[in-house]
CSV table of N, CA and C in Angstrom, one decimal:
chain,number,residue,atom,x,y,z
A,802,UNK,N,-16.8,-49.1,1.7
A,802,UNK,CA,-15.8,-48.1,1.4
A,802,UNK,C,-15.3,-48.2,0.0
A,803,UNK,N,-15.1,-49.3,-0.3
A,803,UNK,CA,-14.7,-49.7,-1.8
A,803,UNK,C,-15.3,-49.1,-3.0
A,804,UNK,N,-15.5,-48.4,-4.3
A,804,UNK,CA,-16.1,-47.9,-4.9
A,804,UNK,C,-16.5,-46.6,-4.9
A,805,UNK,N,-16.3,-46.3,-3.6
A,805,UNK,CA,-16.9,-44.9,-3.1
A,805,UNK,C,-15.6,-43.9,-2.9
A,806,UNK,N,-16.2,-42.4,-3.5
A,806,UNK,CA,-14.9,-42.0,-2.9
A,806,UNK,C,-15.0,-41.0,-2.4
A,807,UNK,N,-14.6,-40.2,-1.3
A,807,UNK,CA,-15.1,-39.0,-0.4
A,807,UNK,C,-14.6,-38.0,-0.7
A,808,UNK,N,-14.9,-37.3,0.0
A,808,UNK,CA,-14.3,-35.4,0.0
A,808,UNK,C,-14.2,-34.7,1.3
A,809,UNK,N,-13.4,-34.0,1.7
A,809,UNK,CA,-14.3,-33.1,2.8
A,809,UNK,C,-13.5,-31.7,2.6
A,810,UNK,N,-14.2,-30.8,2.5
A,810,UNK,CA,-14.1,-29.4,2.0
A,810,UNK,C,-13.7,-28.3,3.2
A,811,UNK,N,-13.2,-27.7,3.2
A,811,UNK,CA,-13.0,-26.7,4.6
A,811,UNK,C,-13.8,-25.4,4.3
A,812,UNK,N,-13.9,-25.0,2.7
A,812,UNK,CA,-14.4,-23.7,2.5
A,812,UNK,C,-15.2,-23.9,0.9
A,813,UNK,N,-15.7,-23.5,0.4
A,813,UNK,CA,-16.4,-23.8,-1.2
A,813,UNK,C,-16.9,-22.1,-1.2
A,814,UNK,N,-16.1,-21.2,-2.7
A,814,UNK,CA,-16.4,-20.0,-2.9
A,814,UNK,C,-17.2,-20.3,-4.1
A,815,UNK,N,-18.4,-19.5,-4.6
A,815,UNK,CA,-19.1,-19.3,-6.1
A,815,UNK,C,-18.6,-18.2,-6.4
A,816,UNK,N,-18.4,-18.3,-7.8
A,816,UNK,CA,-17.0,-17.6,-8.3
A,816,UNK,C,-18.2,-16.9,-9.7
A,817,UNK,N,-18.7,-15.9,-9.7
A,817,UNK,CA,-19.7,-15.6,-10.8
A,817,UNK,C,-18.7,-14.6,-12.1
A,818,UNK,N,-19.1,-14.4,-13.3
A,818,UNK,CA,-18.5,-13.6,-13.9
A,818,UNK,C,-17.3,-13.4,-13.8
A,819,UNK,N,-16.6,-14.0,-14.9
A,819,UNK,CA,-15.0,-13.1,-15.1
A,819,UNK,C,-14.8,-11.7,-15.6
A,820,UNK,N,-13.8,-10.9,-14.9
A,820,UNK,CA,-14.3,-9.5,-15.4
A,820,UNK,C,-12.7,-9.7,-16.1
A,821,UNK,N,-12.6,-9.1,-17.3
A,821,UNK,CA,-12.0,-8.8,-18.4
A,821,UNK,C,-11.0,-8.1,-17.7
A,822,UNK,N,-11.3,-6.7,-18.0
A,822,UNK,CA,-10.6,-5.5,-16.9
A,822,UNK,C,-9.3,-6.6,-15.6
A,823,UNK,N,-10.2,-7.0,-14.9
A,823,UNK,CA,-9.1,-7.6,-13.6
A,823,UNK,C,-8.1,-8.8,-14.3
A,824,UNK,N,-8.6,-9.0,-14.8
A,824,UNK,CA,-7.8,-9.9,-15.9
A,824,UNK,C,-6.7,-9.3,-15.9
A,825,UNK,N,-7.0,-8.4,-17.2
A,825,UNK,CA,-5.6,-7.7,-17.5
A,825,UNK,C,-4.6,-6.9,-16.2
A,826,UNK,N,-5.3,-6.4,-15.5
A,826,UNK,CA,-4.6,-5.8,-14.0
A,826,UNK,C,-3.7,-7.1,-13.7
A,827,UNK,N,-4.2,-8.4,-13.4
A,827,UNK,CA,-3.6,-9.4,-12.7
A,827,UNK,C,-2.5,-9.8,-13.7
A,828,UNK,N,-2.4,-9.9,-14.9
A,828,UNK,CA,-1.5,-9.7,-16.0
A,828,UNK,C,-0.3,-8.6,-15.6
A,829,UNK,N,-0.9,-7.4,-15.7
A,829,UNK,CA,0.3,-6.8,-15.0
A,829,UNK,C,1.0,-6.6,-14.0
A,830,UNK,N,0.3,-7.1,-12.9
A,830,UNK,CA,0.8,-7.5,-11.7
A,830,UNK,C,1.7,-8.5,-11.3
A,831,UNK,N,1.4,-9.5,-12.8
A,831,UNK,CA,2.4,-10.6,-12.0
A,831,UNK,C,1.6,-11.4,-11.9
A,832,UNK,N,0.6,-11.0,-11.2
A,832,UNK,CA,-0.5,-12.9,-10.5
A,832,UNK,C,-0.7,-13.9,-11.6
A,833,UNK,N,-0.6,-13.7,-13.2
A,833,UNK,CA,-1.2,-14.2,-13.8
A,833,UNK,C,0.4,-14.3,-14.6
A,834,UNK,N,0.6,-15.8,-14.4
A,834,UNK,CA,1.9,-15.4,-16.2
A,834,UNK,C,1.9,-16.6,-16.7
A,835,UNK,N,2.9,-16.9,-17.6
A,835,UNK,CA,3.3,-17.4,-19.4
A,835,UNK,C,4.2,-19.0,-19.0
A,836,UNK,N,3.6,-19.9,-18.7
A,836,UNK,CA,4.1,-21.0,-18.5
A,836,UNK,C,4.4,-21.7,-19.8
A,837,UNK,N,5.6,-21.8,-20.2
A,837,UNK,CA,6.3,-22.2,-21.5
A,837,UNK,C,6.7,-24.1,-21.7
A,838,UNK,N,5.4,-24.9,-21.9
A,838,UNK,CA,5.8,-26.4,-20.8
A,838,UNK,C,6.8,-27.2,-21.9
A,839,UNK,N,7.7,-26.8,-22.7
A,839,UNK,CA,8.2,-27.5,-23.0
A,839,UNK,C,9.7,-28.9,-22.5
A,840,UNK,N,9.3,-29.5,-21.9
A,840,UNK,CA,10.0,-30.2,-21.0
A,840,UNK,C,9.7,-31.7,-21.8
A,841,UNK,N,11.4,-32.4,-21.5
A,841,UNK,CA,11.6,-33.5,-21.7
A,841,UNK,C,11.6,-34.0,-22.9
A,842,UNK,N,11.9,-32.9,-24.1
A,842,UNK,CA,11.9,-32.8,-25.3
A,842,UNK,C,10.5,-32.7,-26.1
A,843,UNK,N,9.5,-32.4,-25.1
A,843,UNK,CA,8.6,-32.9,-26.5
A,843,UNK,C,7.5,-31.7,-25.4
A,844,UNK,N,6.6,-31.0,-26.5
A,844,UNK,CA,6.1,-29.6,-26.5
A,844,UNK,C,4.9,-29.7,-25.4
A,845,UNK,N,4.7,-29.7,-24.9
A,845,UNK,CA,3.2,-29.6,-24.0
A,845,UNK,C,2.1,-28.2,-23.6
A,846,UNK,N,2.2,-27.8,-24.5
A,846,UNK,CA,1.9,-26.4,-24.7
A,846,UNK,C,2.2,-25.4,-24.0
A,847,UNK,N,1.5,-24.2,-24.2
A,847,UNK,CA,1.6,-22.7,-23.1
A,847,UNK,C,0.0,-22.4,-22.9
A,848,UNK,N,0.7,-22.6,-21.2
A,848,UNK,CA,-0.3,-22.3,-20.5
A,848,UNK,C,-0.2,-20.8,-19.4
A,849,UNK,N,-1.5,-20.2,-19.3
A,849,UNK,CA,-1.6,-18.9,-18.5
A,849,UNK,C,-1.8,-20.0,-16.8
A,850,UNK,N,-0.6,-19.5,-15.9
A,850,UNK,CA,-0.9,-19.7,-14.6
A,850,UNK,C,-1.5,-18.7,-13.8
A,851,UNK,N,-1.9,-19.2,-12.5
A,851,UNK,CA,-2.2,-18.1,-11.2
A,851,UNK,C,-2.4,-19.1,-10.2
A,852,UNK,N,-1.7,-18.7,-9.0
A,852,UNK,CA,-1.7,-19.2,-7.9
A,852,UNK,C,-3.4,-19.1,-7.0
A,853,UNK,N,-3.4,-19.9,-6.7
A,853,UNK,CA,-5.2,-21.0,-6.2
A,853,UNK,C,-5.3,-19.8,-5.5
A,854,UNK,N,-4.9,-19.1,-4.3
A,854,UNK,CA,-5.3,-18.0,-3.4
A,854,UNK,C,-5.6,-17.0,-4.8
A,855,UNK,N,-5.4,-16.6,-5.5
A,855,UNK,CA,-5.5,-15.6,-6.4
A,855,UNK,C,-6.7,-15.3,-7.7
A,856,UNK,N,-7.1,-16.8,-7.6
A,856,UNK,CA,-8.1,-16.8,-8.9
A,856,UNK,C,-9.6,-15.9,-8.4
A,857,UNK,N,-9.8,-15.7,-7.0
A,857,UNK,CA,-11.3,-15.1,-6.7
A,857,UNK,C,-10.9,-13.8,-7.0
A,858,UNK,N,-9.8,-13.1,-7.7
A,858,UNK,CA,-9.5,-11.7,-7.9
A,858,UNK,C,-10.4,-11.8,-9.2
A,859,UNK,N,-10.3,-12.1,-10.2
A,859,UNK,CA,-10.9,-12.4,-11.4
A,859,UNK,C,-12.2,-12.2,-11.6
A,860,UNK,N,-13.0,-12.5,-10.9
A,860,UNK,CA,-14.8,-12.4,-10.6
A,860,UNK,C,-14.8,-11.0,-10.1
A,861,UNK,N,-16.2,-11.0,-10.9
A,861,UNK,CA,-17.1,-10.2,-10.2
A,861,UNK,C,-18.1,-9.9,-9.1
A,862,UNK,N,-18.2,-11.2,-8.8
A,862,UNK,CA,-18.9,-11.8,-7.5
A,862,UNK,C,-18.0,-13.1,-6.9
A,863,UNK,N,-17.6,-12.9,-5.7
A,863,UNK,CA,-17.1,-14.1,-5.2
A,863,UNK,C,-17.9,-14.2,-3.5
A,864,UNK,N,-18.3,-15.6,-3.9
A,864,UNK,CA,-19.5,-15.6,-2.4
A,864,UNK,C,-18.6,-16.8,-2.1
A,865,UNK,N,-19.0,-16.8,-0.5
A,865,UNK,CA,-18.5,-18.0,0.5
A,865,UNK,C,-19.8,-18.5,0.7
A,866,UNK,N,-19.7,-19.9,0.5
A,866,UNK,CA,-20.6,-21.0,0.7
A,866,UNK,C,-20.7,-21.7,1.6
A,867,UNK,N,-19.3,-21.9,1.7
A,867,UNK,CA,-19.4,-22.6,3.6
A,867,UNK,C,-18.1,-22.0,4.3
């Protein structure tokens, strides 16, 4: 057990091509916004979020694998 370290998956999506277009939709929607990390005095950049249920909007193809 030592050295080794496991996983166990419930679901695994293939996520092909980002389409541009839904990009910007999810921009306007809201799903997608402007995380400003400056905390604790010291800068940690800007980052674009989206909530985990939401990133298979983005593709062009999204397949279920298991």
């Amino acid at each position: 057990m030592y050295g080794k370290e496991y996983f166990f998956y419930n679901s695994v999506l293939m996520l092909k091509k980002v389409n541009l277009k839904k990009f910007i939709q999810s921009m306007e929607k809201g799903l997608i916004y402007i995380d400003f990390d400056a905390r604790t005095g010291h800068n940690h950049g800007t980052k674009l979020r989206i909530r985990y249920n939401d990133i298979p909007y983005l593709y062009e193809t999204v397949t279920s694998v298991v």
